Amino acid sequence: MSAAKAQGAFTKVIGAAAPTSAERLLVLFGDQLDERSPALTELNPDRDAVLMVEVRDESTHVPSHRQRTVLFLAAMRHFALTLVERGMRVRYVAIDDPENTHSFDGEVRRAVKALGVKKLIVQRPGEHRVMAMAAAWKKSLVETEIVEDQHFLCSPKRFREWADGKKSLVMEMFYRSERKRLGVLMDDDAKPVGGSWNFDKENRRSFKKAPSAPAVHRAKPDAITKEVIATVEREMPDLPGRLSSFGWGVTRDEAKRSLGDFVEHRLRFFGDHQDAMWTGEPFLYHSLLSPYVNLHLLSPMEMVEPALEALDEGRAPINAVEGFVRQIIGWREFIRGVYWLEGPGYGERNSLGQHGRLPEFYWTGETEMRCVRESVGQVLEHGYGHHIQRLMVTGNFALISGVHPRAISDWYLGMYVDAIDWVTLPNTLGMAMHADGGVVGTKPYAASGKYIQKMSNYCKGCRYDPDKRTGEGACPFNTFYWEFLVRNEKMFGANRRMSLILSHVKKMTRQEKVELTVSAGKLREGFGIGDVSKGTA
């Protein structure tokens, strides 16, 4: 089917299912594509309807990668057709609809008036900004019921109860409590399978030579997705990133196929090399499943269960399976819990007082730092980077160079296909930037170029020397790392986890500290970052 015919077919099917009235209207966001959601299954198809909207605001309030935008819109269109096939009435507003107001608020208000809606139903959205809209609808538009999103394993209420009374929130402790509650990787005597809660020490192997990771399953865009690609290029030509390599699944069937592909071909090696990086290898042994679980095309437990089966059948080792499970029922749920516990003001925190601008190379990939060029380049190409590239390259550079935490957080929100505010904000502002005062991480994840040299081949052939701290050809990560420690020596003085590295700072001469400060200042000027201490972001 041609793209034009696909668009015509989609419009015809959706148009035929469009309601003219509705007692209750479920506002379904693009990251809530769960066929089994109670909010959907409890609707009465004869009297109730679903509202799905494509609005430009969601791709422009922070610049959204072309592939992220296409993934959301194509997945939404396929999901809408699935609902129609099941007898649901769907009011679907396409991005090129001439009457589109291009905001959630505008489209909800327009739908309520057009359909004579008596009650809105809203599943908890993934962003405080959208939750505020829902609260406004409740106050000034029509009766609005905000229900919990049953996709997640730990509700905000449950997380709040777990966090109550704790001096600090430690993900490892949350993870253990969830393992016990859910009965995942637990022996009959209530002890962790394999005798340990965490096998992370076994998961830090770098590659000694070029890896031979198996090819990752990439979906082929169908006619509907091709039409979305054409529409995005036409309607929003200024969005960042490239579309030529788009291969993300946009249906539940494709998501399940990607899950099977990972478990069968890469899970067994995922643990060993999950922190490793290699030039020209954007995917390695990673799962690439985060977009699908974050859009709700997959549920957390249906990702966990085949991994557990692989362990039981001897097809994957405990360190790989435990590491994968920890990402899903531990880190993912913990991060969401923090997001809702800390509230709307969380995104404004800047505990280190950093105000630098985000360098232009985050948008172009044009830099002589090979590690950054590789990491940003694959984001531009695929809308993807694995967790160590995010934390220890792009995030680490922003942290130690003094970039404003919100500037880099917004970049993460827009540039990764799996990005939704609840997951990117705590991971970036909290974990990568340590801007929340230690809520997510007990110490900053700052590192010099030595870490990157250890875990990758990026330093080979780079014009910068990972063995030099200052001077001609010194690695900027080294200069910024040590200057970051000098700059924040007093702030981190009481942090026990920082005592060893700060002991080296205390041994520095005044001249060495001045040299670091001057060198870092020159680098910031060259990178366009500006003054860390002033509001230049």
mmCIF file of N, CA and C in Angstrom, residues 17-28 39-52 83-84 87-92 111-112 114-122:
data_model
loop_
_atom_site.group_PDB
_atom_site.id
_atom_site.type_symbol
_atom_site.label_atom_id
_atom_site.label_comp_id
_atom_site.label_asym_id
_atom_site.label_seq_id
_atom_site.Cartn_x
_atom_site.Cartn_y
_atom_site.Cartn_z
ATOM 1 N N ALA A 17 -15.065 5.748 12.759
ATOM 2 C CA ALA A 17 -15.214 5.416 14.179
ATOM 3 C C ALA A 17 -15.307 6.655 15.061
ATOM 4 N N ALA A 18 -15.282 7.830 14.449
ATOM 5 C CA ALA A 18 -15.296 9.059 15.240
ATOM 6 C C ALA A 18 -16.657 9.259 15.893
ATOM 7 N N PRO A 19 -16.689 9.520 17.194
ATOM 8 C CA PRO A 19 -17.969 9.712 17.891
ATOM 9 C C PRO A 19 -18.559 11.095 17.615
ATOM 10 N N THR A 20 -19.850 11.187 17.677
ATOM 11 C CA THR A 20 -20.520 12.492 17.587
ATOM 12 C C THR A 20 -20.960 12.969 18.962
ATOM 13 N N SER A 21 -20.928 12.030 19.925
ATOM 14 C CA SER A 21 -21.244 12.378 21.317
ATOM 15 C C SER A 21 -20.563 11.349 22.210
ATOM 16 N N ALA A 22 -20.410 11.694 23.486
ATOM 17 C CA ALA A 22 -19.803 10.753 24.438
ATOM 18 C C ALA A 22 -20.141 11.187 25.856
ATOM 19 N N GLU A 23 -20.603 10.227 26.656
ATOM 20 C CA GLU A 23 -20.847 10.535 28.067
ATOM 21 C C GLU A 23 -19.510 10.687 28.798
ATOM 22 N N ARG A 24 -18.645 9.690 28.609
ATOM 23 C CA ARG A 24 -17.308 9.729 29.227
ATOM 24 C C ARG A 24 -16.257 9.689 28.110
ATOM 25 N N LEU A 25 -15.224 10.482 28.290
ATOM 26 C CA LEU A 25 -14.165 10.551 27.294
ATOM 27 C C LEU A 25 -12.830 10.247 27.975
ATOM 28 N N LEU A 26 -12.176 9.186 27.524
ATOM 29 C CA LEU A 26 -10.855 8.838 28.037
ATOM 30 C C LEU A 26 -9.797 9.571 27.216
ATOM 31 N N VAL A 27 -9.027 10.414 27.874
ATOM 32 C CA VAL A 27 -7.917 11.109 27.218
ATOM 33 C C VAL A 27 -6.712 10.178 27.265
ATOM 34 N N LEU A 28 -6.336 9.643 26.107
ATOM 35 C CA LEU A 28 -5.266 8.650 26.047
ATOM 36 C C LEU A 28 -4.004 9.281 25.464
ATOM 37 N N ALA A 39 -8.456 1.397 32.368
ATOM 38 C CA ALA A 39 -9.087 2.640 31.922
ATOM 39 C C ALA A 39 -9.741 2.471 30.559
ATOM 40 N N LEU A 40 -9.179 1.580 29.727
ATOM 41 C CA LEU A 40 -9.755 1.281 28.415
ATOM 42 C C LEU A 40 -10.833 0.215 28.495
ATOM 43 N N THR A 41 -10.501 -0.888 29.144
ATOM 44 C CA THR A 41 -11.404 -2.044 29.136
ATOM 45 C C THR A 41 -12.699 -1.787 29.885
ATOM 46 N N GLU A 42 -12.715 -0.799 30.775
ATOM 47 C CA GLU A 42 -13.923 -0.502 31.536
ATOM 48 C C GLU A 42 -14.837 0.512 30.848
ATOM 49 N N LEU A 43 -14.430 1.002 29.680
ATOM 50 C CA LEU A 43 -15.293 1.917 28.936
ATOM 51 C C LEU A 43 -16.454 1.153 28.308
ATOM 52 N N ASN A 44 -17.567 1.837 28.130
ATOM 53 C CA ASN A 44 -18.710 1.300 27.402
ATOM 54 C C ASN A 44 -18.634 1.796 25.962
ATOM 55 N N PRO A 45 -18.346 0.930 25.002
ATOM 56 C CA PRO A 45 -18.152 1.378 23.615
ATOM 57 C C PRO A 45 -19.350 2.109 23.024
ATOM 58 N N ASP A 46 -20.537 1.821 23.529
ATOM 59 C CA ASP A 46 -21.730 2.460 22.975
ATOM 60 C C ASP A 46 -21.898 3.900 23.442
ATOM 61 N N ARG A 47 -21.430 4.183 24.654
ATOM 62 C CA ARG A 47 -21.671 5.510 25.235
ATOM 63 C C ARG A 47 -20.395 6.338 25.418
ATOM 64 N N ASP A 48 -19.264 5.666 25.565
ATOM 65 C CA ASP A 48 -18.011 6.348 25.879
ATOM 66 C C ASP A 48 -17.100 6.383 24.650
ATOM 67 N N ALA A 49 -16.064 7.153 24.732
ATOM 68 C CA ALA A 49 -15.137 7.282 23.601
ATOM 69 C C ALA A 49 -13.729 7.564 24.108
ATOM 70 N N VAL A 50 -12.785 7.464 23.176
ATOM 71 C CA VAL A 50 -11.362 7.707 23.463
ATOM 72 C C VAL A 50 -10.909 8.902 22.638
ATOM 73 N N LEU A 51 -10.127 9.774 23.260
ATOM 74 C CA LEU A 51 -9.534 10.914 22.565
ATOM 75 C C LEU A 51 -8.030 10.700 22.448
ATOM 76 N N MET A 52 -7.520 10.733 21.215
ATOM 77 C CA MET A 52 -6.084 10.679 20.966
ATOM 78 C C MET A 52 -5.722 11.847 20.052
ATOM 79 N N LEU A 83 -7.833 -0.142 18.490
ATOM 80 C CA LEU A 83 -9.027 0.156 19.288
ATOM 81 C C LEU A 83 -10.288 0.123 18.429
ATOM 82 N N VAL A 84 -10.196 0.682 17.244
ATOM 83 C CA VAL A 84 -11.354 0.689 16.342
ATOM 84 C C VAL A 84 -11.742 -0.738 15.969
ATOM 85 N N GLY A 87 -13.927 -2.274 18.402
ATOM 86 C CA GLY A 87 -15.249 -1.699 18.606
ATOM 87 C C GLY A 87 -15.290 -0.405 19.374
ATOM 88 N N MET A 88 -14.132 0.193 19.649
ATOM 89 C CA MET A 88 -14.117 1.454 20.379
ATOM 90 C C MET A 88 -14.367 2.615 19.427
ATOM 91 N N ARG A 89 -14.968 3.653 19.942
ATOM 92 C CA ARG A 89 -15.135 4.895 19.192
ATOM 93 C C ARG A 89 -13.972 5.824 19.556
ATOM 94 N N VAL A 90 -13.262 6.283 18.543
ATOM 95 C CA VAL A 90 -12.031 7.049 18.771
ATOM 96 C C VAL A 90 -12.098 8.391 18.044
ATOM 97 N N ARG A 91 -11.947 9.451 18.799
ATOM 98 C CA ARG A 91 -11.767 10.783 18.199
ATOM 99 C C ARG A 91 -10.257 10.997 18.084
ATOM 100 N N TYR A 92 -9.763 10.978 16.859
ATOM 101 C CA TYR A 92 -8.322 11.073 16.620
ATOM 102 C C TYR A 92 -8.038 12.354 15.845
ATOM 103 N N ALA A 111 -12.837 18.910 22.244
ATOM 104 C CA ALA A 111 -13.571 17.644 22.210
ATOM 105 C C ALA A 111 -14.735 17.639 23.191
ATOM 106 N N VAL A 112 -14.526 18.193 24.383
ATOM 107 C CA VAL A 112 -15.598 18.245 25.386
ATOM 108 C C VAL A 112 -16.789 19.015 24.844
ATOM 109 N N ALA A 114 -17.497 19.640 21.578
ATOM 110 C CA ALA A 114 -18.067 19.023 20.380
ATOM 111 C C ALA A 114 -18.895 17.788 20.693
ATOM 112 N N LEU A 115 -18.495 17.022 21.710
ATOM 113 C CA LEU A 115 -19.141 15.742 22.002
ATOM 114 C C LEU A 115 -20.129 15.812 23.162
ATOM 115 N N GLY A 116 -20.207 16.949 23.801
ATOM 116 C CA GLY A 116 -21.097 17.057 24.950
ATOM 117 C C GLY A 116 -20.682 16.147 26.100
ATOM 118 N N VAL A 117 -19.394 16.066 26.332
ATOM 119 C CA VAL A 117 -18.839 15.141 27.335
ATOM 120 C C VAL A 117 -19.273 15.552 28.738
ATOM 121 N N LYS A 118 -19.699 14.546 29.515
ATOM 122 C CA LYS A 118 -20.098 14.785 30.907
ATOM 123 C C LYS A 118 -18.959 14.504 31.890
ATOM 124 N N LYS A 119 -18.038 13.620 31.471
ATOM 125 C CA LYS A 119 -16.949 13.263 32.382
ATOM 126 C C LYS A 119 -15.699 12.897 31.584
ATOM 127 N N LEU A 120 -14.574 13.446 32.026
ATOM 128 C CA LEU A 120 -13.279 13.068 31.472
ATOM 129 C C LEU A 120 -12.621 12.024 32.363
ATOM 130 N N ILE A 121 -11.928 11.083 31.737
ATOM 131 C CA ILE A 121 -11.100 10.127 32.465
ATOM 132 C C ILE A 121 -9.663 10.315 31.987
ATOM 133 N N VAL A 122 -8.758 10.486 32.925
ATOM 134 C CA VAL A 122 -7.350 10.706 32.600
ATOM 135 C C VAL A 122 -6.511 9.745 33.432
#
